[in-house]
Each structure stands twice: as structure tokens, then as C-alpha cells.
XYZ file of C-alpha atoms in Angstrom:
523
model
C 28.609 102.633 126.186
C 25.338 101.297 127.575
C 27.209 99.174 130.072
C 28.529 102.388 131.717
C 25.038 103.610 132.615
C 24.091 102.823 136.271
C 21.524 100.077 136.522
C 18.970 102.255 138.322
C 18.713 104.521 135.273
C 17.319 101.837 133.043
C 13.810 102.807 132.139
C 12.583 99.242 132.520
C 13.346 99.260 136.259
C 10.253 99.320 138.535
C 9.795 102.788 140.065
C 10.130 101.540 143.624
C 13.451 99.845 142.801
C 14.737 103.095 141.337
C 13.704 105.000 144.480
C 15.404 102.462 146.744
C 18.609 102.587 144.706
C 18.598 106.393 144.782
C 18.075 106.354 148.535
C 20.866 103.796 149.072
C 23.257 105.799 146.916
C 22.376 109.091 148.635
C 22.734 107.522 152.096
C 26.091 105.991 151.221
C 27.460 109.292 149.883
C 26.126 111.188 152.926
C 27.671 108.721 155.382
C 30.972 108.754 153.513
C 31.020 112.547 153.553
C 30.250 112.570 157.271
C 33.002 110.004 157.955
C 35.612 112.023 156.064
C 34.644 115.303 157.744
C 34.670 113.603 161.174
C 38.275 112.559 160.576
C 39.215 116.068 159.497
C 37.653 117.526 162.660
C 39.165 114.748 164.825
C 35.740 113.805 166.093
C 33.404 110.816 166.022
C 29.796 110.028 165.302
C 27.467 109.619 168.262
C 25.636 106.277 168.469
C 22.838 105.808 165.933
C 19.617 104.629 167.506
C 16.017 104.066 166.487
C 14.569 103.710 163.001
C 17.451 104.016 160.540
C 15.286 104.109 157.412
C 13.122 107.246 157.379
C 12.352 107.795 161.057
C 8.576 107.616 160.734
C 8.436 105.208 163.663
C 10.023 107.842 165.906
C 7.601 110.473 164.623
C 4.692 108.148 165.403
C 6.050 107.487 168.908
C 6.483 111.205 169.592
C 2.979 112.082 168.397
C 1.457 109.214 170.373
C 3.275 110.087 173.591
C 2.504 113.757 173.114
C -1.215 113.008 173.002
C -0.843 110.886 176.123
C 1.028 113.627 177.968
C 4.102 111.433 178.429
C 6.431 112.700 175.678
C 9.107 114.035 178.045
C 9.204 110.865 180.137
C 9.233 108.775 176.951
C 12.340 110.613 175.725
C 14.094 110.356 179.093
C 13.348 106.673 179.620
C 14.203 105.818 176.018
C 17.647 107.434 176.323
C 18.167 105.715 179.671
C 17.204 102.346 178.189
C 19.597 102.879 175.284
C 22.294 103.921 177.795
C 23.209 107.108 175.930
C 23.354 110.806 176.758
C 23.751 111.817 173.110
C 22.640 109.961 169.974
C 21.753 110.259 166.301
C 18.122 109.610 165.452
C 16.378 109.645 162.114
C 13.230 111.794 162.050
C 11.168 111.964 158.855
C 14.208 111.237 156.715
C 16.508 113.706 158.460
C 19.300 113.044 160.941
C 18.908 114.836 164.261
C 21.142 114.757 167.313
C 19.428 114.438 170.677
C 21.433 115.202 173.804
C 20.951 115.827 177.491
C 24.665 116.002 178.298
C 25.354 119.281 180.181
C 28.690 119.772 178.420
C 27.048 119.552 175.016
C 24.262 121.901 176.080
C 26.882 124.345 177.345
C 28.619 124.238 173.957
C 25.353 124.787 172.036
C 24.229 127.719 174.185
C 27.521 129.317 175.204
C 31.012 128.229 174.165
C 29.975 127.581 170.536
C 27.029 129.948 170.489
C 27.905 131.364 167.061
C 27.832 127.885 165.498
C 24.084 127.501 166.090
C 20.885 129.391 165.268
C 17.166 129.010 165.988
C 16.549 127.569 162.546
C 12.947 127.694 161.333
C 11.504 129.200 164.534
C 11.179 132.696 163.083
C 9.183 131.744 160.009
C 6.977 129.407 162.089
C 5.914 131.942 164.741
C 6.339 135.326 163.058
C 2.674 135.373 162.052
C 1.753 135.942 165.718
C 4.856 137.130 167.563
C 6.545 139.092 164.772
C 10.217 140.030 165.013
C 11.093 139.840 168.696
C 13.738 138.656 171.083
C 12.485 135.050 171.078
C 12.098 134.736 167.312
C 15.188 136.442 165.879
C 18.810 135.471 165.327
C 21.917 137.519 164.576
C 21.878 141.303 164.586
C 18.089 141.449 164.955
C 18.269 139.447 168.160
C 21.198 141.487 169.483
C 19.306 144.715 168.866
C 16.184 143.368 170.592
C 18.136 142.169 173.615
C 20.012 145.458 173.962
C 16.708 147.331 173.760
C 14.976 145.127 176.353
C 17.765 144.582 178.869
C 17.239 147.927 180.694
C 13.549 147.073 181.151
C 14.468 144.203 183.472
C 16.748 146.129 185.807
C 16.432 145.295 189.493
C 14.338 148.341 190.343
C 11.727 147.313 187.774
C 11.307 143.703 188.926
C 11.629 144.592 192.594
C 8.254 146.290 192.980
C 5.871 143.587 194.200
C 3.059 145.776 195.524
C 1.504 145.985 192.041
C 0.801 142.245 192.283
C -1.442 142.562 195.328
C -4.721 143.423 193.490
C -4.192 140.392 191.248
C -3.503 138.132 194.212
C -6.587 139.438 196.021
C -8.698 138.481 192.985
C -7.018 135.048 192.936
C -7.776 134.501 196.628
C -11.382 135.584 196.068
C -11.744 133.036 193.271
C -10.272 130.295 195.477
C -12.605 131.149 198.357
C -15.549 130.649 196.013
C -14.660 126.924 195.997
C -15.448 126.714 199.754
C -12.586 124.298 200.386
C -13.693 121.813 197.717
C -11.579 120.448 194.878
C -10.821 122.754 191.923
C -8.184 123.148 189.228
C -5.904 126.016 190.199
C -3.885 126.024 186.973
C -6.382 128.104 184.878
C -6.472 130.673 187.683
C -2.692 130.987 187.586
C -2.798 131.571 183.827
C -5.396 134.293 184.363
C -3.309 135.837 187.114
C -0.166 135.977 184.991
C -1.948 137.396 181.943
C -3.457 140.053 184.245
C -0.123 140.935 185.827
C 1.635 140.666 182.464
C -0.680 143.124 180.726
C -0.424 145.447 183.731
C 3.393 145.333 183.565
C 3.437 145.798 179.793
C 0.642 148.290 179.188
C -0.121 149.813 182.576
C -3.621 148.301 182.402
C -4.543 144.751 183.348
C -7.036 142.781 181.264
C -8.617 141.868 184.634
C -9.618 138.329 183.683
C -9.518 137.135 187.323
C -12.235 139.569 188.317
C -14.792 137.916 186.062
C -17.568 136.399 188.140
C -16.592 138.276 191.311
C -19.185 141.051 190.970
C -16.399 143.610 191.016
C -16.072 146.662 188.851
C -13.558 146.322 186.084
C -10.519 148.564 186.027
C -11.817 152.033 185.009
C -8.644 152.583 182.990
C -10.214 150.370 180.347
C -12.465 153.172 179.152
C -11.910 153.388 175.424
C -10.845 149.778 174.880
C -13.496 147.423 173.591
C -14.657 145.234 176.499
C -15.348 142.330 174.147
C -11.791 142.517 172.832
C -10.423 142.528 176.379
C -12.546 139.505 177.276
C -11.493 137.531 174.206
C -7.771 138.288 174.444
C -6.628 135.586 176.952
C -8.340 132.710 175.114
C -7.199 134.012 171.728
C -3.617 134.220 172.977
C -3.904 130.622 174.266
C -5.202 129.265 170.979
C -2.591 131.094 168.909
C 0.188 129.579 171.021
C -1.192 126.066 170.566
C -1.144 126.502 166.785
C 2.347 128.030 166.894
C 3.596 124.878 168.608
C 2.078 122.739 165.848
C 3.762 124.948 163.242
C 7.114 124.520 164.997
C 6.751 120.740 164.939
C 5.886 120.856 161.228
C 9.151 122.762 160.557
C 9.308 123.537 156.792
C 5.676 122.499 156.407
C 4.628 125.084 159.023
C 2.157 126.647 156.575
C -0.064 123.604 157.083
C -0.638 124.778 160.653
C -3.113 127.506 159.821
C -6.851 127.600 160.439
C -9.544 130.222 160.120
C -9.792 130.346 163.919
C -6.026 130.876 164.139
C -6.282 133.899 161.855
C -9.150 135.322 163.903
C -7.266 134.784 167.174
C -4.142 136.450 165.782
C -6.247 139.452 164.814
C -7.652 139.687 168.356
C -4.150 139.443 169.845
C -2.773 142.094 167.489
C -5.751 144.438 167.836
C -5.557 144.256 171.642
C -1.839 145.046 171.664
C -2.103 147.701 168.953
C -4.673 149.591 171.032
C -2.127 150.217 173.803
C 0.713 150.898 171.402
C -1.326 153.568 169.579
C -2.502 155.001 172.883
C 1.088 155.275 174.142
C 2.390 156.751 170.885
C -0.335 159.404 170.894
C 0.130 160.434 174.526
C 2.142 163.345 175.844
C 4.847 162.843 178.463
C 2.479 164.190 181.110
C -0.268 161.795 180.026
C 2.151 158.840 180.112
C 3.200 159.780 183.615
C -0.445 160.072 184.712
C -1.436 156.784 183.068
C 1.429 154.911 184.719
C -0.037 155.860 188.121
C 3.436 156.248 189.590
C 4.455 152.693 188.648
C 6.639 151.122 185.997
C 5.112 150.444 182.559
C 7.204 148.420 180.124
C 5.694 149.946 176.980
C 6.208 153.514 178.137
C 9.880 152.869 178.851
C 10.294 151.074 175.521
C 9.103 154.251 173.796
C 12.429 155.779 174.781
C 14.166 153.197 172.552
C 11.831 153.150 169.528
C 8.593 154.625 168.234
C 8.012 152.031 165.554
C 4.514 150.623 166.290
C 5.287 147.196 164.814
C 8.492 146.837 166.833
C 6.657 147.895 169.991
C 3.861 145.376 169.404
C 6.226 142.513 168.576
C 8.442 143.055 171.617
C 5.443 143.336 173.947
C 3.986 140.069 172.661
C 7.331 138.282 172.977
C 7.649 139.393 176.594
C 4.014 138.583 177.402
C 4.520 135.047 176.108
C 7.422 134.489 178.487
C 6.011 136.431 181.429
C 2.663 134.649 181.399
C 3.341 131.005 180.592
C 6.552 130.345 182.476
C 5.291 131.837 185.741
C 1.853 130.220 185.498
C 3.512 126.866 184.867
C 5.914 127.272 187.779
C 3.072 128.175 190.160
C 0.913 125.266 188.972
C 3.674 122.680 189.340
C 4.643 124.058 192.756
C 1.106 123.815 194.156
C 0.680 120.387 192.544
C 3.747 119.093 194.427
C 2.998 120.919 197.687
C -0.444 119.302 197.746
C 1.147 115.862 197.349
C 3.767 116.547 200.031
C 2.044 117.894 203.174
C 5.267 117.922 205.207
C 6.982 120.149 202.649
C 3.899 122.388 202.577
C 3.931 122.651 206.388
C 7.659 123.459 206.482
C 7.335 126.094 203.779
C 4.281 127.650 205.389
C 5.999 127.870 208.765
C 8.987 129.593 207.138
C 6.665 132.063 205.433
C 4.643 132.766 208.587
C 7.831 133.311 210.589
C 9.124 135.776 208.010
C 5.952 137.586 206.925
C 3.100 136.748 209.316
C -0.222 135.125 208.397
C -3.896 135.845 207.831
C -5.621 139.039 206.795
C -3.717 140.995 209.445
C -0.351 140.197 207.858
C 1.708 143.252 206.936
C 2.335 142.882 203.203
C 4.869 145.717 203.296
C 7.253 143.128 204.758
C 7.198 141.287 201.417
C 9.769 142.833 199.120
C 12.226 141.740 196.459
C 14.976 141.648 199.071
C 13.009 139.825 201.783
C 11.752 137.195 199.318
C 15.314 136.424 198.277
C 16.195 135.803 201.925
C 13.467 133.156 202.292
C 15.783 130.198 201.740
C 13.311 127.334 201.884
C 11.006 129.075 199.430
C 13.917 129.296 196.985
C 14.566 125.577 197.455
C 10.937 124.720 196.703
C 10.902 126.825 193.540
C 14.240 125.425 192.382
C 12.927 121.901 192.849
C 9.782 122.700 190.873
C 11.925 124.193 188.093
C 14.194 121.152 188.165
C 11.422 118.605 187.803
C 9.262 120.717 185.494
C 11.402 123.122 183.428
C 9.280 125.649 181.530
C 10.875 124.664 178.218
C 11.631 120.937 178.622
C 13.128 120.482 175.182
C 14.584 122.929 172.677
C 16.651 122.820 169.525
C 19.240 124.656 167.472
C 20.525 124.242 163.916
C 24.253 124.264 163.152
C 25.368 127.077 160.842
C 28.688 125.438 160.001
C 30.597 122.205 160.445
C 31.430 122.034 164.125
C 31.828 119.671 167.080
C 30.272 119.009 170.477
C 32.539 117.927 173.349
C 31.053 114.531 174.284
C 29.127 111.575 172.919
C 31.462 109.822 170.472
C 33.801 106.860 170.607
C 33.400 103.508 172.376
C 32.938 105.132 175.800
C 30.935 108.106 174.431
C 33.407 110.564 175.955
C 35.033 111.805 172.744
C 33.956 114.862 170.709
C 31.255 114.345 168.097
C 31.095 115.903 164.657
C 28.084 118.073 163.797
C 27.623 118.713 160.100
C 26.326 122.079 158.876
C 22.515 122.176 158.865
C 22.089 119.484 161.527
C 19.226 119.876 164.002
C 20.494 119.426 167.562
C 17.797 118.935 170.188
C 18.669 119.332 173.857
C 16.380 117.797 176.467
C 16.630 119.812 179.690
C 13.849 117.717 181.268
C 16.043 114.614 180.955
C 19.128 116.424 182.283
C 17.208 117.609 185.350
C 16.164 114.048 186.201
C 19.478 112.340 185.513
C 20.638 110.264 188.501
C 24.252 111.009 187.553
C 23.728 114.599 188.688
C 20.866 114.367 191.192
C 21.313 110.968 192.797
C 19.032 107.963 193.025
C 16.117 110.113 194.203
C 16.236 112.348 191.092
C 12.570 111.490 190.456
C 11.548 112.672 193.944
C 10.390 116.201 194.790
C 12.855 117.013 197.583
C 13.607 120.744 198.094
C 16.260 119.986 200.727
C 18.668 118.869 198.009
C 19.257 122.569 197.255
C 20.845 123.022 200.667
C 23.396 120.267 200.052
C 26.999 120.863 198.869
C 26.527 118.714 195.747
C 24.112 121.240 194.242
C 26.878 123.839 194.059
C 28.652 121.620 191.501
C 25.697 121.190 189.139
C 26.720 123.874 186.655
C 24.954 123.291 183.343
C 23.041 120.319 184.766
C 20.484 122.848 186.098
C 19.142 125.038 183.332
C 15.598 126.282 184.048
C 16.071 129.598 182.234
C 18.323 128.582 179.347
C 21.941 129.752 179.420
C 24.672 131.647 177.629
C 23.990 134.864 175.692
C 20.290 133.959 175.315
C 19.710 133.352 179.026
C 16.251 134.535 180.033
C 16.183 138.274 180.785
C 13.065 137.919 182.911
C 14.093 135.094 185.220
C 14.183 137.295 188.327
C 10.861 138.839 187.303
C 9.289 135.356 187.117
C 10.843 134.162 190.380
C 9.791 137.315 192.229
C 6.208 137.064 190.999
C 5.981 133.335 191.812
C 7.500 133.890 195.263
C 5.069 136.686 196.099
C 2.016 134.683 195.018
C 3.057 131.613 197.011
C 3.755 133.694 200.109
C 0.342 135.342 199.941
C -1.461 132.039 199.333
C 0.250 130.285 202.234
C -0.376 133.267 204.494
C -4.071 132.942 203.658
C -4.606 129.168 203.518
C -3.238 126.699 206.054
C -4.293 123.411 204.468
C -3.834 122.017 200.967
C -5.194 118.704 199.715
C -4.275 116.737 196.580
C -6.813 115.074 194.293
C -4.602 114.036 191.383
C -3.875 110.291 191.445
C -1.599 109.972 188.385
C 2.120 110.398 189.078
C 4.292 111.497 187.430
C 1.657 113.841 186.055
C 0.763 113.998 182.398
C 2.397 117.008 180.803
C 1.172 119.307 178.059
C 4.019 120.746 176.024
C 3.329 123.589 173.616
C 5.740 126.515 173.529
C 6.109 125.916 177.268
C 5.064 123.101 179.607
C 1.979 122.796 181.820
C -0.102 120.100 183.528
C -2.200 118.281 180.937
C -4.931 117.424 183.464
C -4.494 120.474 185.672
C -3.573 120.837 189.352
C -6.655 119.586 191.165
C -6.397 120.626 194.799
C -8.373 122.069 197.683
C -7.251 125.048 199.776
C -8.760 126.140 203.075
């Protein structure tokens, strides 16, 4: 009878031998199960790369490159070196699939949408963002999207005149530099939080006006000025911690600090003030407070009067409206400063279409006229290609399924994805793949968007996600970015670059930005 007992169960075995034998047995059973299921689904396994044991080496590499600001380039170059578009990697003891193949991304986000969910995102970020369109799956997400879709109709995003006071404050801050070097990225983040709060609540937090000796928006009577001042920095800090919690996955609870709790309270108190104000107002008061413009929160009241739902949805939209646009503007100015010929061409196109200087007629700048400015669209597309707002994302499979490519000797056969597998898709790598963008894929060249080949890109260009979860606010972001660039280039005729590191170091939290800023001069 004793002979039938597996050797690793003998109590006289050293503990580390027992652990190794358990791990070997578990790995063998897991691989056998995967092999059998792959045959049933007529699919293959993608290539296995990296540390096959526990994947701590990969975790170390990712943390190291993240601190250096080179994580996205590290991933891209590593996949290129390994000559794969899709591969299995081990990360902290768990198999993950990493892909930048457009066909696989299309399957994850569209054709096999119901086979994948956000995974642990909701429990990681709920503490700040609550139950909103970017944190929910299933029926909760569908309800949120249906509720928010009308808020991004063309007539809402088409009104650009509300941006002008924010742009005037931005220009005033730039003029304070007297043509010397400064980092424009923080100003763009202030601009987008100002315009975002104005769009959401009908009242801007006016962060760009600080230090300009201007009177703050009188509509802030009743809201604590200290709370308004603290909100942008608190929102920044909360997002940084949320990113850490996402990376920790199931150990997300470790990503909590006393400062994080305080910042969340500031963010919630600030938002709750406007929600309570809107809920307590009469229809006449809401109309008066909106000053004849569109206010997201007031329109959302027509869909729900639940204060928690209103707060959560507003914060979800503010996250997207602020960070993606600020990042796009920062990357665009960073590249324009490095490429004076592109800057000159773009500026000439803008001057021809809209005029220049303080005498320029801003009524010429509209949603429709901005869309007709072809070269401006090319520049923004190129910035979004090289610096997508969300460079890497992931989904978790809800069932056994397949992805169309990555298996077999030539990596062109379907691959099997077991239920519960994390699938990461690297849009940054896709956007810089020479297979789709040619040998100059690493070069900022807006003219490529006027070439016939770009019409065939399909899912190889994905700056705003795709499928059912495609970004509702993409036109809002593009319109805002276009307006700001037009007004800046109408006002300033020369831009100089002072950043010497290229490609730039990138900071990736929930979205991507320049780790060392966009250090330029405008005059």
C-alpha cells in the first residue's frame, strides 16, 4: 500500500522538493489540459517566450523599464527581437498572451467581444471612479453607454466657442515665459481639466487663471475655493494610485495610502457639490446656470437622479476628457517643435483657413471648418499613431475561445485561449509596426495619412479603441485638440525644441504622457 503513495507526499521529503514536485505536476496537468482543448478547438498554442518558471524576470524588466520611461519601447523591441506578433509569457506564475496583431485585437474588441471582459479593473478603480462606463462590464456597462451616448451627439461636441476663455488663459500663461523654454504639458492638463469641468458641471475649476491676476469665475460662489484649488492635484494623485492598483491585480488593496484616501475625498466632495446643486435646482435655475450652453450633468439629469450614478459617470467622463486630450496636445507640440518644416506647413494651412494674430476672426473656427483642415487632421493622426493615449490594454477571457492568428510554425493559424486567460494587446507596438507603416514607422511624418496605403490600415490604427467599447468622446477630444492648436498657431509663429532625448521617455498610468514633459519655447 505504501508503494502507491506518490513520492512527494512522504513526510521526510525536504519542503522545497515537495514544492517543486507539486509545481511540476501542476504544470504538466495544465499543459496537458491546454493541449487537449487546443485539439478540440482546432487551434494551436502561440510561441512561449521569456521566463518559463514563474515570470518574475519579466515583472522585474517591466518595473525597471517603467521607471525609466521606456516600457512601451521595451515591449515593442522585445517582440520584434523575438520575431513574434503574439506570444505566451509567464508573469508572476500566470500565463498571459501578449499580442499586437490587428486581427487578434479585432477579435478581442469586436468579433469575439462577448468572450472577453475587463477582468479586475472594476474592483481596482471603483474606490475612485465608482460604477461608470469605463469600469463596468455586462448590463451595467450597456446601461451606462446607452445613458451617455446622447450626451456626445454632434451638436454637443460641435460648440467650440466655450473653449475660447480657456485658450486665452493658456496663451496668457505662455506669454509669461517671454519666449524662453518652459514645459507646456502641465498647462495642457490644466486646460483640459478646466474645459472638462466646464463641460460637465457648467463651471470651470479655472486652474489656468492662477497667477494671472484675474478674477475667478463668479459662478464659484458657494463652492469652497480651497476645494476647487486642490481638485486637479488630487485627481492626478488618485489616478497614479489607481494605475498601481491595476498593475497589482488581485493584490490591488496594497495600493492604498492615507494620501490616496484624502485625495479621493477631495475628488468626491468636489463632484458631489455640483451633483447636489443640480439635483436641488429648478428647471429655470438649470437653464440660467447653463448660460445658454450645454452642460453634461444637467442633461444627464434627464436620464437619472441617483446622486451616486451622476457622480460616477461624471468622473469617468472627466478622466477620459482630460487626460487623453492633454496627452494628444502635449505629444503634438513636442513633435512640431522637433520638426520645424511640419510646423511651418501646418501653420500656413491654419493661417490660410482661419487668419492669424489677435485680429483673427474666431467665428471662422467651427466643428465643420476644423474637419475640413486636412493637414491638421494628418498631424493629429500621426501624433495618435506614435503616442496612443492608452498604449497597452488587456481583457480576460470568459470562456474557452480562439484568436485568429499566432499559432503553428508560421504563426498564421488560430490560437487557443483558455477561460480566465489575460490577453494584453499593445496598440503602441501595432502603431509602429513596419509591416503596416513602412520602414519609416518610427518617423513622425503626417503626410503618410494622405497616401493610399493608409486607407487599408483597418485595425492597425486604433487610437480610440474599437468595437462596441469604442470611445464615445473621440470627436469631442479631436475637436478640442484641433481648436487649441489652431489658436496657438494663429498666435505664435515660432516654436523651438529643447528636449534632446528621442524617442521621448513615456509615463504610462491610466493613459500616456511625456515623462519629462514637452520643453519648448513659443514666440
